[in-house]
CSV table of N, CA and C in Angstrom, one decimal:
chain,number,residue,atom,x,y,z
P,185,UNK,N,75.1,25.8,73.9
P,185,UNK,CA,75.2,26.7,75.1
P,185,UNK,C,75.6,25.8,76.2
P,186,UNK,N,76.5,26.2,77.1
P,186,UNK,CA,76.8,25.3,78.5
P,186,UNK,C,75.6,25.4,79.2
P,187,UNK,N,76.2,24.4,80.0
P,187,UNK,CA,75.1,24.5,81.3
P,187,UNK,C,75.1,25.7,82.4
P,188,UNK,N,76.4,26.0,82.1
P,188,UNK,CA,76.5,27.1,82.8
P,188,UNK,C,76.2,28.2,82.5
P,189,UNK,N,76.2,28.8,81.1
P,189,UNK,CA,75.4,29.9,80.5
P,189,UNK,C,73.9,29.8,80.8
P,190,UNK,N,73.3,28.5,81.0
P,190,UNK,CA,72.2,28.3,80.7
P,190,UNK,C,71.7,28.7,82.2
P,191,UNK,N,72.7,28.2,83.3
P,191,UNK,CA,72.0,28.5,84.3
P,191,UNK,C,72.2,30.0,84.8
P,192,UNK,N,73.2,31.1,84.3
P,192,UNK,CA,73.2,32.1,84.7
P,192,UNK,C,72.0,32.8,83.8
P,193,UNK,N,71.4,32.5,83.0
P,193,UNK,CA,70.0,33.0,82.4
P,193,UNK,C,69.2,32.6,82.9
P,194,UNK,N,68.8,31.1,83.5
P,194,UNK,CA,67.9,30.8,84.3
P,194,UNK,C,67.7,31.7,85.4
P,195,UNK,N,69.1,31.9,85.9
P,195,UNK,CA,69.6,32.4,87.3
P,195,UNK,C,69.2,33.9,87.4
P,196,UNK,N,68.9,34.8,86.5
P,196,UNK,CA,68.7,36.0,85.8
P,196,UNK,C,67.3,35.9,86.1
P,197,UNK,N,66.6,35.6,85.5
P,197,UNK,CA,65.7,35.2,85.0
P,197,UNK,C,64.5,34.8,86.3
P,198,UNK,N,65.2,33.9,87.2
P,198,UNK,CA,64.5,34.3,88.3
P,198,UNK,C,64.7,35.2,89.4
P,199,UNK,N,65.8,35.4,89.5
P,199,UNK,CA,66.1,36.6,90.2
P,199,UNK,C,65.5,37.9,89.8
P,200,UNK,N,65.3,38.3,88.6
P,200,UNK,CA,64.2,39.3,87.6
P,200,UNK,C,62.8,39.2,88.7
P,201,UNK,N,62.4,37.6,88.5
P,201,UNK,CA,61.4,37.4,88.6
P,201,UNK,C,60.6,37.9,90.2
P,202,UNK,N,61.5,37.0,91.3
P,202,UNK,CA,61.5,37.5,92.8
P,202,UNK,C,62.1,39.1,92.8
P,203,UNK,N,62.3,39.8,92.1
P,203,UNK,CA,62.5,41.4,92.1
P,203,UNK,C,61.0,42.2,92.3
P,204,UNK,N,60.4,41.0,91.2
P,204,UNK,CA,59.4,42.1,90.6
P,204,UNK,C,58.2,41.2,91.8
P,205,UNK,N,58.3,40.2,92.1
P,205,UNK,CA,57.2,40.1,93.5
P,205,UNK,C,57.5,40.6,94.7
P,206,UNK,N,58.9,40.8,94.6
P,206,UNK,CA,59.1,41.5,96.3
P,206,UNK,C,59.5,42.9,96.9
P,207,UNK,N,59.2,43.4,94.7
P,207,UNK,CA,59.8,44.7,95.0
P,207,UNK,C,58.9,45.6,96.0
P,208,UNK,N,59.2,46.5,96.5
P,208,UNK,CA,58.6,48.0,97.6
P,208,UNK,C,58.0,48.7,96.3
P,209,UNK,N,56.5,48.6,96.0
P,209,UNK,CA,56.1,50.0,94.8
P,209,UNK,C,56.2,51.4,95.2
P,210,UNK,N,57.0,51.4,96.5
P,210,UNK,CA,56.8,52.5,96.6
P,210,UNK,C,58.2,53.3,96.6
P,211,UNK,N,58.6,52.7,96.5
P,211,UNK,CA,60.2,52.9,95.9
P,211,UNK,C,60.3,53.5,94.3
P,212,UNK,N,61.5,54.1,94.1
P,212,UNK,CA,61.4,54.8,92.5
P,212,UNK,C,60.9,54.0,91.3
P,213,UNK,N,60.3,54.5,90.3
P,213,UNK,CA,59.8,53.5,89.5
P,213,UNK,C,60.6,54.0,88.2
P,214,UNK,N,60.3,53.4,86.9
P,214,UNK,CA,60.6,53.1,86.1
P,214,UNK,C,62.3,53.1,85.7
P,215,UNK,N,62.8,54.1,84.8
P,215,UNK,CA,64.3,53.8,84.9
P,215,UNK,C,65.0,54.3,86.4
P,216,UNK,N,64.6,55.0,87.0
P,216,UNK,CA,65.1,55.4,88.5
P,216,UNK,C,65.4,54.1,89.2
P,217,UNK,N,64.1,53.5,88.8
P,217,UNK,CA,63.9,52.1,89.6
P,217,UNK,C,64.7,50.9,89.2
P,218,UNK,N,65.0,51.2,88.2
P,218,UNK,CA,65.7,49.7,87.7
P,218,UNK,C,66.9,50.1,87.9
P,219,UNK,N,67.4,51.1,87.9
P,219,UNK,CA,69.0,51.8,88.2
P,219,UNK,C,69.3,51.1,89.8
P,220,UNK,N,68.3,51.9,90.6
P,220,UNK,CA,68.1,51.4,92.2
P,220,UNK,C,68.4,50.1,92.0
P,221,UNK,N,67.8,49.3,91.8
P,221,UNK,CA,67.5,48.0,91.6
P,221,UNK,C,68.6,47.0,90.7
P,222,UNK,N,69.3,47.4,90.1
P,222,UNK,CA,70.5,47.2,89.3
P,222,UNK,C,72.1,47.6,90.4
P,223,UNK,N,71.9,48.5,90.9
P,223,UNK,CA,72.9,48.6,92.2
P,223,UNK,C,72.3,47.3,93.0
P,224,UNK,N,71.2,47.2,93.7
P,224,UNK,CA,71.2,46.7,94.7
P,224,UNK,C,71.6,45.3,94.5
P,225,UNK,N,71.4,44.5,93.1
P,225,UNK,CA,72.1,43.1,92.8
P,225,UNK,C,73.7,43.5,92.8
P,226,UNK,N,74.0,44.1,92.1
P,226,UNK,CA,75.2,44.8,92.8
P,226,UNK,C,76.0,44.5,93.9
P,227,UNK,N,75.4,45.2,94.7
P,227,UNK,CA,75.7,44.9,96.1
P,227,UNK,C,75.5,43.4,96.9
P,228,UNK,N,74.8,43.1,96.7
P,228,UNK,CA,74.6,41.5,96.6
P,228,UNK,C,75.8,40.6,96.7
P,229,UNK,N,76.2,41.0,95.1
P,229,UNK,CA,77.5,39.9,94.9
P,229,UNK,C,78.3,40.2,95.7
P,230,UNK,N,78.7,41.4,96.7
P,230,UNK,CA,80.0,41.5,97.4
P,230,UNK,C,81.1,41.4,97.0
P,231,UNK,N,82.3,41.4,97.9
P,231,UNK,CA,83.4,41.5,97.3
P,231,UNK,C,83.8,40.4,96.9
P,232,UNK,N,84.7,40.5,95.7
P,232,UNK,CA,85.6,39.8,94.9
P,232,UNK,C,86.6,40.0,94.6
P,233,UNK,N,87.3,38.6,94.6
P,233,UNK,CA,89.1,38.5,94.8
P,233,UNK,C,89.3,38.1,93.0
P,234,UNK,N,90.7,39.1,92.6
P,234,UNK,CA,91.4,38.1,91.3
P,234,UNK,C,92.0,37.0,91.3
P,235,UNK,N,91.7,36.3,90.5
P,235,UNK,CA,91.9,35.1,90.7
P,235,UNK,C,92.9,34.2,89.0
P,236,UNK,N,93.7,33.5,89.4
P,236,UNK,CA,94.5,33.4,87.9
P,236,UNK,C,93.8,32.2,87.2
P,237,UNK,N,93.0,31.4,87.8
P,237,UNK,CA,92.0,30.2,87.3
P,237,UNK,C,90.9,30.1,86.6
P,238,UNK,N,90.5,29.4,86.6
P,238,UNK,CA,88.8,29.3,85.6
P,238,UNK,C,87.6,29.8,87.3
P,239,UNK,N,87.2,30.9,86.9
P,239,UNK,CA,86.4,31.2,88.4
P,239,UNK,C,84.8,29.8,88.5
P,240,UNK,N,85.0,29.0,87.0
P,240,UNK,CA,84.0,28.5,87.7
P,240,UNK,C,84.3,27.0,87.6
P,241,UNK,N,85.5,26.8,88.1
P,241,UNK,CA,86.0,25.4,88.1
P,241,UNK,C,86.8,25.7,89.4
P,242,UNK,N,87.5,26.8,90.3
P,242,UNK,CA,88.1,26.7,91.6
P,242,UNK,C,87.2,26.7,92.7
P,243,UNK,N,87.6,26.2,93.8
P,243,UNK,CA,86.3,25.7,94.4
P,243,UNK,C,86.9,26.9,95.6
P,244,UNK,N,87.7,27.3,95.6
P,244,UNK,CA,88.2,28.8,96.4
P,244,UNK,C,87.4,29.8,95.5
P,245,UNK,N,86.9,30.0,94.5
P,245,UNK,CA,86.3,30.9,93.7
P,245,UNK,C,84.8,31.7,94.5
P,246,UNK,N,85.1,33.1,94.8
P,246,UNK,CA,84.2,33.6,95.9
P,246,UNK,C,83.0,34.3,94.2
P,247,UNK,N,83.1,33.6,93.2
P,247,UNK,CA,82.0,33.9,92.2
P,247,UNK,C,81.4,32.8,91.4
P,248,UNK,N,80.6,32.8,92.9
P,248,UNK,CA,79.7,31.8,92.2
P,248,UNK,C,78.7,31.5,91.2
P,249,UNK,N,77.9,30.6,91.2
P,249,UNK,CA,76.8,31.0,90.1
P,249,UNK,C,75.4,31.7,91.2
P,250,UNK,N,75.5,32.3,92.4
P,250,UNK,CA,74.7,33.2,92.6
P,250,UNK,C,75.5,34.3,92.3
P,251,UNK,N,76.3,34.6,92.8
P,251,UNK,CA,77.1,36.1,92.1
P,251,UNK,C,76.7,36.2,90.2
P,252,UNK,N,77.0,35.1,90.1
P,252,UNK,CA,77.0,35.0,88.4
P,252,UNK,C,75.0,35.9,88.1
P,253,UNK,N,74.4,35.0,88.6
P,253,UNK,CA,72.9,35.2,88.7
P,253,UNK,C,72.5,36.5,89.0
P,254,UNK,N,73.6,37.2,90.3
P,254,UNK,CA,73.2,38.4,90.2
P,254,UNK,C,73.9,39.7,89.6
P,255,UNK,N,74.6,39.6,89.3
P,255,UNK,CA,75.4,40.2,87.8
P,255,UNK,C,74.7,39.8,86.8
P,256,UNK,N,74.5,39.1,86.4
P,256,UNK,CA,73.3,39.2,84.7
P,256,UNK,C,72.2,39.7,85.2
P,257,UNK,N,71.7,39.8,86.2
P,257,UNK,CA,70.4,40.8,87.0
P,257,UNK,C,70.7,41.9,86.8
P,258,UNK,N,71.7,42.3,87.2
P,258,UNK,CA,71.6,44.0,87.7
P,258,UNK,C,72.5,44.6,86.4
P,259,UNK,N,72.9,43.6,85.1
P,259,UNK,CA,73.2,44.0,83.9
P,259,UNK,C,71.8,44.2,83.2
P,260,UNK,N,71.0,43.3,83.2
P,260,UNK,CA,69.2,43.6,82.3
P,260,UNK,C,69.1,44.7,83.0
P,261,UNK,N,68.7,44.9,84.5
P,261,UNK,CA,68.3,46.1,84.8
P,261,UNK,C,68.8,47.5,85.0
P,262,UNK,N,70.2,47.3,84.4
P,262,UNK,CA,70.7,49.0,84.0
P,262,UNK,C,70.5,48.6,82.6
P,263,UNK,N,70.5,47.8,81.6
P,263,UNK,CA,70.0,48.3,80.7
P,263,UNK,C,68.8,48.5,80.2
P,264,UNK,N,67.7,48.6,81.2
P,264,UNK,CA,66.3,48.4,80.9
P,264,UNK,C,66.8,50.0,81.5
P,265,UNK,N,67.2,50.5,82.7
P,265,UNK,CA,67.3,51.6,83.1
P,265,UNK,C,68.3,52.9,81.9
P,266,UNK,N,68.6,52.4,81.5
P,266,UNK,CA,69.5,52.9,79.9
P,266,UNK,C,67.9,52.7,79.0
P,267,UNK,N,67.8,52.2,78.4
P,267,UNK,CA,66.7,52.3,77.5
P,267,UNK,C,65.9,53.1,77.6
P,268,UNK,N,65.5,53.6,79.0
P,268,UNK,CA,64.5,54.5,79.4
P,268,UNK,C,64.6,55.7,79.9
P,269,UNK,N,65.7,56.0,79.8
P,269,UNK,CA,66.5,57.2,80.4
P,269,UNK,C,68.4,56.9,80.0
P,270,UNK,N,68.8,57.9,79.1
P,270,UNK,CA,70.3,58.3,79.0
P,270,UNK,C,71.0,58.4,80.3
P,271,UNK,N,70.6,58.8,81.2
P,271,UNK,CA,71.5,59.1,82.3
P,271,UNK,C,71.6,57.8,83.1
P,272,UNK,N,71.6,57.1,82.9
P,272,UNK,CA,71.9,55.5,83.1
P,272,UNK,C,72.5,54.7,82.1
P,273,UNK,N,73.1,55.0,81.0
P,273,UNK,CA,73.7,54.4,79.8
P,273,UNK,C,74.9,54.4,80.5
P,274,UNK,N,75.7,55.0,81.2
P,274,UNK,CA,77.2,54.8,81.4
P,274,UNK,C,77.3,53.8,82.7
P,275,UNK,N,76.2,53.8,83.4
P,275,UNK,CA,76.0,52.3,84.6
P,275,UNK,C,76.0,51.4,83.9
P,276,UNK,N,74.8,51.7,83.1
P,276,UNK,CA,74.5,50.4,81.3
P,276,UNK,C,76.0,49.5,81.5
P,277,UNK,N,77.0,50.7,80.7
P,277,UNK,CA,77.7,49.8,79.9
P,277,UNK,C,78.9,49.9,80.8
P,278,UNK,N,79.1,50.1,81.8
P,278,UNK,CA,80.3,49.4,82.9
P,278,UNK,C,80.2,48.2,83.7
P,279,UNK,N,78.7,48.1,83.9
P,279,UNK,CA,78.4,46.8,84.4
P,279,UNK,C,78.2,45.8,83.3
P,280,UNK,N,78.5,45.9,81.8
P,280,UNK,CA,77.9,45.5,80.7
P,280,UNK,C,79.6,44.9,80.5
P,281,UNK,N,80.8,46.0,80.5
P,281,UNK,CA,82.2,45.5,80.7
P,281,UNK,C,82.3,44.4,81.6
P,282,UNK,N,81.8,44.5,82.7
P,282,UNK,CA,82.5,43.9,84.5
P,282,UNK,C,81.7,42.4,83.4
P,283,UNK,N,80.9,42.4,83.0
P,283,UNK,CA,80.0,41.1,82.7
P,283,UNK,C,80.9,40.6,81.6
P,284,UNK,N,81.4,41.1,80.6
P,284,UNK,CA,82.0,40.7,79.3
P,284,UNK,C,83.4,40.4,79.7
P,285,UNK,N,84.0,40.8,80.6
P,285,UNK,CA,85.4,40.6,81.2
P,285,UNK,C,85.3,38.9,81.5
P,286,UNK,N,84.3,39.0,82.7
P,286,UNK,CA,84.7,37.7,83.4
P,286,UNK,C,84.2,36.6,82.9
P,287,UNK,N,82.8,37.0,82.0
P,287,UNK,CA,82.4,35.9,81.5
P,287,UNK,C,83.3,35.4,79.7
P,288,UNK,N,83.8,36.3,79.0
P,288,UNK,CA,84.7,35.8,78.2
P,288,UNK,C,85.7,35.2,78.7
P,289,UNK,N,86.1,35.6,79.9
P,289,UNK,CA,87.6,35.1,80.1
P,289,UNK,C,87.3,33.6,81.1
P,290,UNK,N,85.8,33.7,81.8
P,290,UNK,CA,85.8,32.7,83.1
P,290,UNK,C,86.8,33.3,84.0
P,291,UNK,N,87.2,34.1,84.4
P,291,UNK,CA,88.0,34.5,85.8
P,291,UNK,C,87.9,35.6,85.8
P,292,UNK,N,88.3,36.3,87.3
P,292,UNK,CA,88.2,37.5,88.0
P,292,UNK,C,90.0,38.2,87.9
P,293,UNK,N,89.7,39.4,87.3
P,293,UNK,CA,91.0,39.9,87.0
P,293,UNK,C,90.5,41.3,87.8
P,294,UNK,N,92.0,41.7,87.6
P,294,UNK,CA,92.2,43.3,88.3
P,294,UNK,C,91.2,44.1,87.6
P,295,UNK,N,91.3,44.0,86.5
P,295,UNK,CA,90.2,44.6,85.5
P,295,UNK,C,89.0,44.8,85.6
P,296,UNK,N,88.3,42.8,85.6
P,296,UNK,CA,86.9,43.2,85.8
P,296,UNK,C,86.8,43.7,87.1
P,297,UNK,N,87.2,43.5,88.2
P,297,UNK,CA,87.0,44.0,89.7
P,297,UNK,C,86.8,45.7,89.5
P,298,UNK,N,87.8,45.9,88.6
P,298,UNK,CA,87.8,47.0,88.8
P,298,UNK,C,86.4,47.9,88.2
P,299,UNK,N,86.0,47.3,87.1
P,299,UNK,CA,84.4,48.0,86.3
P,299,UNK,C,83.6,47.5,87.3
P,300,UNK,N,83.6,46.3,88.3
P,300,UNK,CA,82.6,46.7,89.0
P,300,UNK,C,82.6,47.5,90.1
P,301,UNK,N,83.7,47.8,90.8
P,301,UNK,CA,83.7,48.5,91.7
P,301,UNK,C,83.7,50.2,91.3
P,302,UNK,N,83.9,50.5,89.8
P,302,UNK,CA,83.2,51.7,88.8
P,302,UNK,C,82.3,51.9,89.0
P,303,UNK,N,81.5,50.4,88.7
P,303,UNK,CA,79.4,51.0,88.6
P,303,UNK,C,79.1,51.0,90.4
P,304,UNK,N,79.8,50.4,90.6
P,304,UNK,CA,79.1,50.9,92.3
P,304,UNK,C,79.3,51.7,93.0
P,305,UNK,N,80.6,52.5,92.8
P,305,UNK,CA,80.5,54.5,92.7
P,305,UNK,C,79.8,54.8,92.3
P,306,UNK,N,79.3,55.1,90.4
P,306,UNK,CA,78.5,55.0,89.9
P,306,UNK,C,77.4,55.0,90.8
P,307,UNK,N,77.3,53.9,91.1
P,307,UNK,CA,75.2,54.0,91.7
P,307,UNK,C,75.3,54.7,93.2
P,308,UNK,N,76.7,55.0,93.9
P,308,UNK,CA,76.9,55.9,95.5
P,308,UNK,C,76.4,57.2,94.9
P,309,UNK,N,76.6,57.9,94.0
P,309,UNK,CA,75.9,59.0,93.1
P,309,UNK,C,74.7,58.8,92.6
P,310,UNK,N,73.5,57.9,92.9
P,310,UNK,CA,72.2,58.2,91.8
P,310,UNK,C,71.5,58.7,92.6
């Protein structure tokens, strides 16, 4: 495994972690909640440019490894929100694309931009 794989699961991992100390319980809970909460890393990463390079070797690259960190976030948490409820299975697996795009290829294309800016419609509807 890279070090880089290694630190976007680290990266996950604690970003998971500061979710679950700083979450609001009074906000929706279970798959409602991890849906919520699966947009809101989402929105996080902000916008992103395609790019024809390795995104994690250009130092112009606006995807970093916190973007990285919070895209493997808010991928566990629509599918923990998919597990728990069907009507989150199609957030599931668009943000589950935008993830397999960039990280197979290491760069931002028209493509993945585009599945992410899908699930973020997607969650302007939940």
């Amino acid at each position: 495994m890279t070090s880089w794989a290694i630190g976007v699961v680290i990266g996950a991992a604690v970003v998971g972690l500061l979710w679950l100390v700083t979450a609001d319980f009074s906000e929706p809970d279970g798959a409602e909640g991890d849906a919520v909460a699966a947009c809101a890393a989402l929105e996080r990463i902000g916008e992103l440019k395609p790019m024809t390079g390795r995104a994690d070797r250009l130092p112009e690259s606006n995807y970093t490894r916190t973007a990285a960190d919070r895209l493997a976030a808010a991928k566990a948490l629509a599918q923990a929100a998919a597990r728990d409820d069907s009507r989150y299975a199609t957030l599931s697996s668009t943000i589950d694309r935008a993830d397999e795009l960039i990280n197979r290829k290491l760069r931002l294309t028209d493509e993945s931009i585009g599945e992410l800016d899908s699930a973020r419609n997607q969650c302007a509807n939940l």
